Coordinates of C-alpha atoms in Angstrom, one line a residue:
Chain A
X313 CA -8.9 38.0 -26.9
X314 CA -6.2 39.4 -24.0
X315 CA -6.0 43.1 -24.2
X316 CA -2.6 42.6 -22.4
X317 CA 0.5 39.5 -22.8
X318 CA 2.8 39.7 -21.1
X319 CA 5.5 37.5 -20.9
X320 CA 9.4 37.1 -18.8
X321 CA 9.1 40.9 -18.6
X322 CA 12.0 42.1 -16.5
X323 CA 13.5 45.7 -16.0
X324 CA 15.4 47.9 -13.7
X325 CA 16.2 51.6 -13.7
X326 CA 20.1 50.9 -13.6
X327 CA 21.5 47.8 -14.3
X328 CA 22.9 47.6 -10.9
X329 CA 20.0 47.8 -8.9
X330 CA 17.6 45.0 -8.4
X331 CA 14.4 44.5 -10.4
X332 CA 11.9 47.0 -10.6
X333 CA 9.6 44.9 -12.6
X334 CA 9.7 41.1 -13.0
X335 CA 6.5 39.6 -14.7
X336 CA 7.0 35.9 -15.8
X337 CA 3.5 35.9 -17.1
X338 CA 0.5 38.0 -16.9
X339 CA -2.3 38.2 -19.1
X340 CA -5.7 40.5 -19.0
X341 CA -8.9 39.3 -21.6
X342 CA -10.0 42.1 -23.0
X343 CA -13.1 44.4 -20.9
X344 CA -11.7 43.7 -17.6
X345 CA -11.8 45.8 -15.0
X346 CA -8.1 44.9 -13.0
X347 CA -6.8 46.9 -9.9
X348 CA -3.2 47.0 -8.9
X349 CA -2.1 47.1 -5.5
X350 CA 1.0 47.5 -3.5
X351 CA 3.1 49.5 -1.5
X352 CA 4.7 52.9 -3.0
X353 CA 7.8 51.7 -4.8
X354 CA 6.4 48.2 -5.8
X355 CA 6.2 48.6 -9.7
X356 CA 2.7 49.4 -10.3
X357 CA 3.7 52.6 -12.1
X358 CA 6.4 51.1 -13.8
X359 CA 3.7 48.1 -14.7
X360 CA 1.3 50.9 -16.5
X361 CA 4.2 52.5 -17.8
X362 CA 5.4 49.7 -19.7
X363 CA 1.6 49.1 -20.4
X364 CA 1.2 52.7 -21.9
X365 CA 3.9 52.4 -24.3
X366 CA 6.6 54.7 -22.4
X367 CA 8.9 52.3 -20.6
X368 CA 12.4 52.0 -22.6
X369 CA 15.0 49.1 -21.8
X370 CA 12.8 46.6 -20.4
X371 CA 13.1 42.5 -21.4
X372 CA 10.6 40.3 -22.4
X373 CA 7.7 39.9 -24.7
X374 CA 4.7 42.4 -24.5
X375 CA 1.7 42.1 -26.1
X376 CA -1.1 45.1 -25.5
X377 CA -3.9 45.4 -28.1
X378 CA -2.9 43.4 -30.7
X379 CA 0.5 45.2 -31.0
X380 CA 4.1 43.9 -30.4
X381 CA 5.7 46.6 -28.4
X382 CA 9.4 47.2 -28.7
X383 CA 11.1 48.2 -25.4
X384 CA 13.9 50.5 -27.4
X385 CA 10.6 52.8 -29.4
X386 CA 7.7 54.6 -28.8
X387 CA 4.8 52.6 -30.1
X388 CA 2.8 54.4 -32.9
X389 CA 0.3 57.4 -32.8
X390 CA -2.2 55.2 -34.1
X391 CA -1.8 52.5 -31.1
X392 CA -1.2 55.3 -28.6
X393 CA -4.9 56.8 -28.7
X394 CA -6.0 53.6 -28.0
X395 CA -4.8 53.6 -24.6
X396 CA -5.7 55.8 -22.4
X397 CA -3.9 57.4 -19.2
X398 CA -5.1 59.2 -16.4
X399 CA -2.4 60.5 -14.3
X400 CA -2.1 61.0 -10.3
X401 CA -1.4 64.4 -11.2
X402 CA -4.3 65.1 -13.7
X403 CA -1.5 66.5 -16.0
X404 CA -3.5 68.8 -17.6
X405 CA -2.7 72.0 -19.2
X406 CA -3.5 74.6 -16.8
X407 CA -3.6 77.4 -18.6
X408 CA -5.5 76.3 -21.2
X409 CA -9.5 76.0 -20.5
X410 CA -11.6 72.6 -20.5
X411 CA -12.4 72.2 -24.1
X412 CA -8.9 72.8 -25.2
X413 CA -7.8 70.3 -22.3
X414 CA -10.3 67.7 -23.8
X415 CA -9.8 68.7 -27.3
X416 CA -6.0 67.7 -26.8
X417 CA -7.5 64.2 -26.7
X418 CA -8.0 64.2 -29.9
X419 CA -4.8 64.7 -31.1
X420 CA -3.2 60.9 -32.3
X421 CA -6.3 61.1 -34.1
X422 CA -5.6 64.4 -36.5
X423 CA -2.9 65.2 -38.9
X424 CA 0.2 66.8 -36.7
X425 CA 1.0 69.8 -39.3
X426 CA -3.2 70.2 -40.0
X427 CA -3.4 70.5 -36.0
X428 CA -0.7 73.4 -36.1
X429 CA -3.0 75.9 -36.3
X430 CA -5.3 74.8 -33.5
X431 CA -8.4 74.1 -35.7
X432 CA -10.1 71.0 -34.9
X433 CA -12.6 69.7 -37.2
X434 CA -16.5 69.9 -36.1
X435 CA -16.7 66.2 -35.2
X436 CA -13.4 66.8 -32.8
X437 CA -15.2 69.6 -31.2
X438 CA -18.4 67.6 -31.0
X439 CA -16.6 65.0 -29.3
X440 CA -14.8 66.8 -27.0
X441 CA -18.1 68.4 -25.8
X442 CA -19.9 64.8 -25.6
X443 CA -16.7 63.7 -23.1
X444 CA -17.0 66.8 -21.0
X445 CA -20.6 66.3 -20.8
X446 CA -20.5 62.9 -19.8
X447 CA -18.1 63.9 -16.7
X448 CA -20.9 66.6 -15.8
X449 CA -18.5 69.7 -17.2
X450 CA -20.0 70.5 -20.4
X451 CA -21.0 73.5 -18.0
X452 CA -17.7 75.1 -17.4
X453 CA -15.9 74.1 -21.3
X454 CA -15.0 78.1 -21.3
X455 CA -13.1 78.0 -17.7
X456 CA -9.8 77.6 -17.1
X457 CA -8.9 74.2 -16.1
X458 CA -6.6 76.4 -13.0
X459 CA -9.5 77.8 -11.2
X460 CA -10.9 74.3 -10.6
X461 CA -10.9 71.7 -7.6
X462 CA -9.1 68.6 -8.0
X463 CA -11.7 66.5 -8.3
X464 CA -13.0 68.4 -11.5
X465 CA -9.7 68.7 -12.4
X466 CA -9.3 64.3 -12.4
X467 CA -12.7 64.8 -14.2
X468 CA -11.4 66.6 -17.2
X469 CA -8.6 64.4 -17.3
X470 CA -10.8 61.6 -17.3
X471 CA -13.1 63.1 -20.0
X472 CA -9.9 63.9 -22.2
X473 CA -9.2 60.1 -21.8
X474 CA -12.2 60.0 -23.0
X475 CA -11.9 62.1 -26.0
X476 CA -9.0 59.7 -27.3
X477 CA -11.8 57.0 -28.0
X478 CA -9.5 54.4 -26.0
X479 CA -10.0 50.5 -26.0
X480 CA -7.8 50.5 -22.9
X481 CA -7.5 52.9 -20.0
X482 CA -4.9 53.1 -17.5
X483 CA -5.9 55.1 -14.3
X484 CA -2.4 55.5 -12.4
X485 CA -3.5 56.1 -8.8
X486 CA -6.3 58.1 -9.8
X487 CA -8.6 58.7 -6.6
X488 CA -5.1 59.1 -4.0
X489 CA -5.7 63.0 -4.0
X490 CA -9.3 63.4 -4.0
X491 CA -11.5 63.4 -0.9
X492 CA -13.5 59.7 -0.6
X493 CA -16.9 61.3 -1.7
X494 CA -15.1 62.8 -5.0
X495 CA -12.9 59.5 -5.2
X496 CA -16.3 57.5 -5.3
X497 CA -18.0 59.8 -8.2
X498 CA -14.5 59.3 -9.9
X499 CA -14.5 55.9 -9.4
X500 CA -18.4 55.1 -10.7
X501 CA -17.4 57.5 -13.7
X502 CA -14.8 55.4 -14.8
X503 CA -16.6 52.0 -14.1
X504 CA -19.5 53.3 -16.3
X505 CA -17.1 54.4 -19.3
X506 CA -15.8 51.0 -19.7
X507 CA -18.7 48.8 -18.8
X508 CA -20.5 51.0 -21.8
X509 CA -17.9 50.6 -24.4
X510 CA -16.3 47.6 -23.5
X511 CA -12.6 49.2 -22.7
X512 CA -10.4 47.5 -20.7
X513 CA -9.7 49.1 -17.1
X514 CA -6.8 49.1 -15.0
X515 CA -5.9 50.9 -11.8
X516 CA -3.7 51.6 -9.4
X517 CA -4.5 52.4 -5.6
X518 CA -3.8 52.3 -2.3
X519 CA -7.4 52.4 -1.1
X520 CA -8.8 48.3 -2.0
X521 CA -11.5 48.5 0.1
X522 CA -12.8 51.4 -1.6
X523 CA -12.4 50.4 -5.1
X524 CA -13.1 46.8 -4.6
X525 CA -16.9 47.0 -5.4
X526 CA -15.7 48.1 -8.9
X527 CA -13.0 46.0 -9.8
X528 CA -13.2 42.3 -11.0
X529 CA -10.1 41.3 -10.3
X530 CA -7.1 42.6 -7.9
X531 CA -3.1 42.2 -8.5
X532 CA -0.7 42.8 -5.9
X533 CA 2.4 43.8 -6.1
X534 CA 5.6 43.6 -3.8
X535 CA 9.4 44.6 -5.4
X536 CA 8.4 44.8 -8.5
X537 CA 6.8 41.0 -8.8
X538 CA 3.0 39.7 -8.8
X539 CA 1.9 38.7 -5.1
X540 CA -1.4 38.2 -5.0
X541 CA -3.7 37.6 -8.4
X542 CA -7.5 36.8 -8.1
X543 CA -11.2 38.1 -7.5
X544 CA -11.3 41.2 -4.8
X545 CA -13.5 38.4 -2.5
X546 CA -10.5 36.2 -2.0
X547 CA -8.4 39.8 -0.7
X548 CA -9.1 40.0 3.2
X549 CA -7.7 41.4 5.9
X550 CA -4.6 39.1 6.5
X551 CA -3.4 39.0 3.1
X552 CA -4.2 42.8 2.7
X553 CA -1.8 43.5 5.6
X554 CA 0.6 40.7 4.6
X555 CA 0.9 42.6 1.2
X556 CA 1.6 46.5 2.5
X557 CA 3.7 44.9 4.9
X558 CA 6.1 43.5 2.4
X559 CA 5.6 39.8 2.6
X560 CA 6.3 37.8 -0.7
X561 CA 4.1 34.7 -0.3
X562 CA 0.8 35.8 -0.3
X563 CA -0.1 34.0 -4.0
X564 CA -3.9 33.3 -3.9
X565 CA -4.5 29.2 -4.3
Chain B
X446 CA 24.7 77.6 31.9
X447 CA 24.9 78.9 28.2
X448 CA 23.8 82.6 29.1
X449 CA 27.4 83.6 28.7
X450 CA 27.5 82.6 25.0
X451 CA 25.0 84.0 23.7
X452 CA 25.8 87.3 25.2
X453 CA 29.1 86.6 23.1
X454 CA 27.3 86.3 19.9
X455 CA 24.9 88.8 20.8
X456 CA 28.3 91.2 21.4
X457 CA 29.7 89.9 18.0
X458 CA 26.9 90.6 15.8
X459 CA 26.9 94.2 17.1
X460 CA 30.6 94.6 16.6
X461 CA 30.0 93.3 13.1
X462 CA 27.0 95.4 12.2
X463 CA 29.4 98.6 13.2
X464 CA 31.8 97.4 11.2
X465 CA 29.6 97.5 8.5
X466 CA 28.1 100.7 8.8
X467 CA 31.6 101.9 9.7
X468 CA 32.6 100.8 6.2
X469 CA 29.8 102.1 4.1
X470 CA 30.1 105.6 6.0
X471 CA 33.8 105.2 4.6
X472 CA 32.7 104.7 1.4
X473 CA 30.7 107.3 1.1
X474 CA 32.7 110.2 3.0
X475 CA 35.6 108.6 0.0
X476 CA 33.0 109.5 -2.9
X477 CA 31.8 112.7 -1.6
X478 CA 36.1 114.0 -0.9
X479 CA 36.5 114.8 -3.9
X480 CA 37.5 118.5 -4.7
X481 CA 36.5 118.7 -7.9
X482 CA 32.9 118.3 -6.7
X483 CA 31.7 121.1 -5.3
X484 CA 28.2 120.7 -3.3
X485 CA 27.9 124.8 -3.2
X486 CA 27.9 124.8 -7.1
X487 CA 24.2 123.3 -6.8
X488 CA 23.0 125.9 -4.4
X489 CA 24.6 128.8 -6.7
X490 CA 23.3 127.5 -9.7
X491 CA 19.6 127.9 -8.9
X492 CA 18.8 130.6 -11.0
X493 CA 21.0 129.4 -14.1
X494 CA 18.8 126.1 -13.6
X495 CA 15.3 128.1 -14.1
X496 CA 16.9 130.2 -17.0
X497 CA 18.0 126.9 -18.5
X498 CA 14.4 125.5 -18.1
X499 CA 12.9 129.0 -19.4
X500 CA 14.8 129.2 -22.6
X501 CA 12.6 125.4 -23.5
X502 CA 9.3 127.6 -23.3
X503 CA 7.9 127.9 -25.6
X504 CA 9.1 124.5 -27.6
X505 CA 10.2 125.3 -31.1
X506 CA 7.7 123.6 -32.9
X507 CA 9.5 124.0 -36.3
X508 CA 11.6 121.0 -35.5
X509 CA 8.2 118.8 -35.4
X510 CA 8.2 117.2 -38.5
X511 CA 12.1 116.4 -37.8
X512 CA 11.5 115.2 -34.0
X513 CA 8.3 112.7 -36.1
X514 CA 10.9 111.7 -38.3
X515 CA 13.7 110.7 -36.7
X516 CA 11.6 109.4 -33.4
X517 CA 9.9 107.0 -36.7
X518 CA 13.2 105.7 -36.9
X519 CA 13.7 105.0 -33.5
X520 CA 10.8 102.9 -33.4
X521 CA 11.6 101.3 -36.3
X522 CA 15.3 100.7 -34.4
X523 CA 13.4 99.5 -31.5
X524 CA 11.3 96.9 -33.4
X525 CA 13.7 95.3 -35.6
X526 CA 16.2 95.3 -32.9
X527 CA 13.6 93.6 -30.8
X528 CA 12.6 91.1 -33.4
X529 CA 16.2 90.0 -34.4
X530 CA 16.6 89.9 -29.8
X531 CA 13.7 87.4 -29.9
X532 CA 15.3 85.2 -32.7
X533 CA 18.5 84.8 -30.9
X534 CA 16.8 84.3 -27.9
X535 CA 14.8 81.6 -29.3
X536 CA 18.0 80.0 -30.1
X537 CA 19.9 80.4 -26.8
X538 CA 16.8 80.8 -25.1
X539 CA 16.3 76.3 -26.3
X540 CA 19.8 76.1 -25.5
X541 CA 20.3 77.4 -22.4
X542 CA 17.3 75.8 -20.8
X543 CA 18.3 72.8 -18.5
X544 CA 15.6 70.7 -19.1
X545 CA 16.4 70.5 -22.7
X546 CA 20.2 70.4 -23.2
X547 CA 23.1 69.2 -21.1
X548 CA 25.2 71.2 -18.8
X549 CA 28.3 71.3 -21.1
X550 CA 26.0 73.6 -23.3
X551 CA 23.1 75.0 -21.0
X552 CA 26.0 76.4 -18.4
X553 CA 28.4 78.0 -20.9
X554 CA 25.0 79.6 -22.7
X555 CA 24.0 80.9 -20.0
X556 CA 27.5 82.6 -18.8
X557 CA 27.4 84.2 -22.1
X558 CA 24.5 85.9 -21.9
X559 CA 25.2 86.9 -18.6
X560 CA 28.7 88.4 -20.5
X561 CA 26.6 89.6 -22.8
X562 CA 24.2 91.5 -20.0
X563 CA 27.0 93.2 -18.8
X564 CA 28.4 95.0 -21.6
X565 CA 26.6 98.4 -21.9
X566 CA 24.3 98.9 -25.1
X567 CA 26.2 102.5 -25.7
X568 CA 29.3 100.5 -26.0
X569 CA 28.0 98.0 -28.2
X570 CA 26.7 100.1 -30.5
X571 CA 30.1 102.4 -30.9
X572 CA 31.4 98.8 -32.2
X573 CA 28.4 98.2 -34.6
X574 CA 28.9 101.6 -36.0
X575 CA 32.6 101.2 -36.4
X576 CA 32.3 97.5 -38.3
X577 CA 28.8 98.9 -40.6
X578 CA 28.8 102.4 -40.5
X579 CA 26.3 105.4 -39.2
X580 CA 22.7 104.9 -39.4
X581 CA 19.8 102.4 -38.5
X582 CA 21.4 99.8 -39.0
X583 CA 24.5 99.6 -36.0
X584 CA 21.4 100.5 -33.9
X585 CA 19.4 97.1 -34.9
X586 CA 22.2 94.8 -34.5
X587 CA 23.2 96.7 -30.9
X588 CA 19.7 96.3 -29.3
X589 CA 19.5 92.9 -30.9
X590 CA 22.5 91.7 -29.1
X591 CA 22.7 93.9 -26.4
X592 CA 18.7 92.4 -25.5
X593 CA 19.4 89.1 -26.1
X594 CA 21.3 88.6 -22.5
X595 CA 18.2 89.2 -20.9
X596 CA 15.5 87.9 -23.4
X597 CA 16.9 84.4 -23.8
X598 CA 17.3 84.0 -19.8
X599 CA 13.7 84.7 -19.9
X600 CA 12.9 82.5 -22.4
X601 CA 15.2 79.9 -20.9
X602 CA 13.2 80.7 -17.2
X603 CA 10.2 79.9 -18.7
X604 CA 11.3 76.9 -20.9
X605 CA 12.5 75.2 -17.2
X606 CA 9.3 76.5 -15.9
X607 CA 7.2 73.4 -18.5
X608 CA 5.9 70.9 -16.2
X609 CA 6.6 67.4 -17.7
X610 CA 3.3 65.6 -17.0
X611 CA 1.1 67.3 -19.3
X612 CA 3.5 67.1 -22.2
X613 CA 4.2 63.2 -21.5
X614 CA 0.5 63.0 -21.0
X615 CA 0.0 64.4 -24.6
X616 CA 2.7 61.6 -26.0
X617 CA 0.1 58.9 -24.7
X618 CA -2.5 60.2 -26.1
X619 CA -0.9 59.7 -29.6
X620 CA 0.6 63.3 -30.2
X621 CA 3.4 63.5 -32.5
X622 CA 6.6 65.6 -31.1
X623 CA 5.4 68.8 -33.1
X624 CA 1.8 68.5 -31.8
X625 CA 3.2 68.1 -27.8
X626 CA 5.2 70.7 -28.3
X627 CA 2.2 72.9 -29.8
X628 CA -0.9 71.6 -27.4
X629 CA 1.4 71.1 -24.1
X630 CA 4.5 73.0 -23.6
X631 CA 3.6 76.1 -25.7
X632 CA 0.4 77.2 -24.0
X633 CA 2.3 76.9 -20.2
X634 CA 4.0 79.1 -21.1
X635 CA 3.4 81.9 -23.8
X636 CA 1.7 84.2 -21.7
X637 CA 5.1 84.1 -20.5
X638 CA 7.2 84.3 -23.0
X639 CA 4.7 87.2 -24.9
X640 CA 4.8 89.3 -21.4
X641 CA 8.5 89.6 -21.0
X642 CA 9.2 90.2 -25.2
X643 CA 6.8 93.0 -24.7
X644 CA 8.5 94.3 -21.5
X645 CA 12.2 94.0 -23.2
X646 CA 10.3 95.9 -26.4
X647 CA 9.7 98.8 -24.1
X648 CA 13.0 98.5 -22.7
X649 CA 14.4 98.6 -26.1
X650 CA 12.8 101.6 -27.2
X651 CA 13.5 103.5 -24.2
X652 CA 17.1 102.5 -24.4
X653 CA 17.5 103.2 -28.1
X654 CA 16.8 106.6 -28.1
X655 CA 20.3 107.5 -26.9
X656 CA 21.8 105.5 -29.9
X657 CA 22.0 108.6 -32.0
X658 CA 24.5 110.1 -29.8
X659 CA 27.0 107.3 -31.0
X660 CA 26.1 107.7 -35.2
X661 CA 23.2 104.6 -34.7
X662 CA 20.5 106.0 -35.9
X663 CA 17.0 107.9 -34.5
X664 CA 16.1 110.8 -32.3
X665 CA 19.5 110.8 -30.1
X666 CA 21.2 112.0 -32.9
X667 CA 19.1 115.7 -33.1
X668 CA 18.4 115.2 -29.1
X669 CA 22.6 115.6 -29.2
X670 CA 23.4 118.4 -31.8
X671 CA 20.2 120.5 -29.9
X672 CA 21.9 120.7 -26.8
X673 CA 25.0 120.9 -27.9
X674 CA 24.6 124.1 -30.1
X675 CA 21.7 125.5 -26.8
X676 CA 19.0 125.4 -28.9
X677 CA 16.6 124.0 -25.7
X678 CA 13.5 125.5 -27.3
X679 CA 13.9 122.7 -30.0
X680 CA 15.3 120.0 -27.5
X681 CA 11.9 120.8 -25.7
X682 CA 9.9 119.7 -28.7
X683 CA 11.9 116.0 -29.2
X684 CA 11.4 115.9 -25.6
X685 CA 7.6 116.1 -25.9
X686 CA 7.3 113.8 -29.1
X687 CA 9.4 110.9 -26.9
X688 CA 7.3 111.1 -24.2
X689 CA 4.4 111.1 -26.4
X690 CA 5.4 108.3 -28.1
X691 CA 6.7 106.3 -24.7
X692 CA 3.9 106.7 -22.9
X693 CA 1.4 105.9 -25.9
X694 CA 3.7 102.2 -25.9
X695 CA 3.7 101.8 -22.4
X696 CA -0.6 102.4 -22.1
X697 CA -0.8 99.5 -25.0
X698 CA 1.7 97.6 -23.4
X699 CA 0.1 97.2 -19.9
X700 CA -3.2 97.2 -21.9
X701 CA -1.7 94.0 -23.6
X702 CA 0.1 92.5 -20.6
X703 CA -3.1 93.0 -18.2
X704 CA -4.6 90.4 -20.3
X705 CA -1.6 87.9 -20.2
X706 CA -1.7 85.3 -16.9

């Protein structure tokens, strides 16, 4: 079963300007673990955007998890926990301490006007405690998530991801402001948590040679189109450099 | 060589700094020149000023349970006016934030309030009292208005102030619109929003205590007729009970606020 179809997807951000996206076909089985690669600018945001649920206008057919999505809606809360996202940026609440950061991850799964008050049930909480222990924070629930170093900081968002119980997760450029010791314990983290429940993982970075021991599969990706497609051992040097240099022919045999 | 130039502007700039001293000593010689005011009245007036202060000793305490009274109704003033400033501020507060509306409403909100910041409270209230009448009530809808050009810019501040990413983050995760408004825009920023209502409730109390003057209700009211008919030993004692009562706000206040990053 593909976790992702995709088929003729095409999009830009104005009608005017040229392609940011344009996928004639691309399709990921279910429990792989896929990196994106590419210059800044190339579409791999705009790829996991549209992936995520949150792209609007785009053409095509896409298929992620067994759901249809429909470019001109947000897909439903129900579909939404299932994927995941872990941001560039962490995007976590700041002001709000680890357990309420993770907790938030529970969210498509509870009632919206139950949830007003900001009681969770016991199993949320229990949940939300197993995530933050599995990152190695259970620790620090109580602090506040702005006292913390970034790498913690991709850490809870990671564990929040977590929290959503996702069959998919989609790591936007998450290692590109950590140090390459924290990027590495980032990068095993994640590579555990989907091995162990069989979620599909795809992320973006500019660092392949550091996250191609965890990766089965690499896609590059120049002007918003698919440059390169196959196994990280058939990425080396030349077509590495061909790729951040901009060249378009670098398909893999 | 450019040495000659920059002596220029260096000439210039000291030309143009006198002329700007040379204008605020003109300004100031032009507010003093007056000759109504006499400087000499202050030096003469020394011992009127200490038989002034010694007719408030000892304060007249028979005016307590009047100076309780009417400074309860202040408070009350202050509190209601303050609650109806932070429902209109909600309002404008959404609307005149730029990351929520466009500028054809969030530009013309936010003149208004600035309008609305500039028209004194003491004038606003002699309109309140001359479309409802005397008492409490002028003085609510005064402070309510008369607050609202500053709470809702607050609020509007720290509306633009919501980063994006952890709201849109919350949306992935499966949040409904209520939920991502509860769990990731509202804790950025209500230690925010909770300081400054506090700080424009102590404003409002501080300010409303001159609304009697004008027939809106409270403390100003007796504060007026007092002084007007030189009975300072009784001013004394509504002097005492609104200190009393403003500093008691302001230690809970800070007390409140110390705990709100």
């Amino acid at each position: 079963m593909d976790a992702v179809a995709l088929k003729s997807i095409s999009f830009a951000y104005q009608a005017t300007t040229a392609a940011a996206l344009s996928v004639p076909d691309l399709r990921i089985p279910q429990g792989q673990r896929v990196a994106l690669i590419g210059a800044s600018g190339a579409g791999k945001s705009t790829l996991m955007r549209l992936l995520d649920g949150r792209l609007r206008g785009w053409q095509g057919r896409a298929r992620v998890l067994d759901q249809e999505l429909d470019p001109t809606r947000r897909p439903p809360r129900a579909w939404r926990r299932q994927v995941g996202f872990i941001f560039q940026s962490y995007a976590l609440v700041e002001r709000l301490d680890l357990h309420a950061n993770v907790l938030n991850g529970r969210l498509g799964h509870i009632s919206p006007w139950a949830s007003l008050t900001g009681r969770f049930s016991p199993r949320d909480h229990q949940i939300a405690h197993a995530a933050l222990a599995e990152v190695g924070l259970a620790d620090l629930a109580g602090r506040r998530v702005d006292r913390l170093s970034g790498g913690q900081r991709q850490r809870v968002a990671i564990a929040r991801c977590l929290a959503q119980e996702p069959a998919m997760i989609l790591a936007d450029e998450p290692i590109s402001s950590l140090d390459p010791e924290t990027a590495a314990t980032v990068l095993q983290l994640l590579q555990a948590i989907v091995r162990q429940r069989g979620a599909t993982l795809i992320l973006s970075s500019h660092q392949p040679q550091l996250i191609a021991p965890h990766v089965d599969r690499f896609i590059a990706m120049d002007a918003g189109r698919i440059v390169f497609d196959g196994r990280p051992a058939d990425l080396d040097e030349e077509r590495l450099a061909a790729i951040y240099k901009g060249a378009s022919d670098v398909r893999a045999a | 060589m450019s040495a000659p130039r920059d002596y220029e502007g260096i000439r210039r700039s000291a030309f143009g700094s006198f002329v700007t001293w040379a204008v605020v000593a003109a300004v100031l010689i032009w507010a003093a020149a007056d000759p109504e005011l006499e400087l000499s009245r202050l030096a003469e007036s020394g011992p009127r000023i200490v038989e002034f202060l010694g007719r408030m000793v000892p304060p007249d305490l028979s005016v307590l349970s009047v100076a309780w009274a009417s400074t309860a109704e202040t408070l009350r003033i202050a509190i209601l006016g303050t609650v109806g400033c932070i429902v209109l501020s909600i309002g404008f507060g959404i609307l005149g934030a730029q990351n929520l509306t466009p500028a054809w409403v969030h530009v013309p909100v936010k003149a208004l309030l600035a309008v609305i910041r500039g028209i004194p409270l003491i004038l606003v209230a002699m309109l309140m009292v001359g479309a409802v009448g005397l008492g409490a009530l002028p003085g609510i809808l005064a402070i309510a208005f008369h607050a609202t050009g500053m709470l809702a810019k607050f609020y509007s501040e720290a509306i633009e102030s919501i980063a994006p990413e952890p709201v849109e983050a919350l949306e992935s995760a499966g949040a409904s619109f209520v939920q991502r408004m509860r769990f990731g825009a509202w804790p950025q920023i209500a230690p925010d929003i909770l300081r400054d209502t506090l700080f424009r409730f102590e404003m409002n109390l501080r300010e409303s205590l001159i609304l009697g003057i004008v027939g809106a209700g409270g403390i100003g009211f007796y504060i007026q007729t007092y002084v007007r008919s030189f009975q300072y030993d009784k001013v004394a004692t509504l002097a005492l009970v609104v200190i009393a009562i403003i500093v008691m706000i302001e230690l809970v206040n800070n007390a409140l606020r110390r705990r709100l990053r």
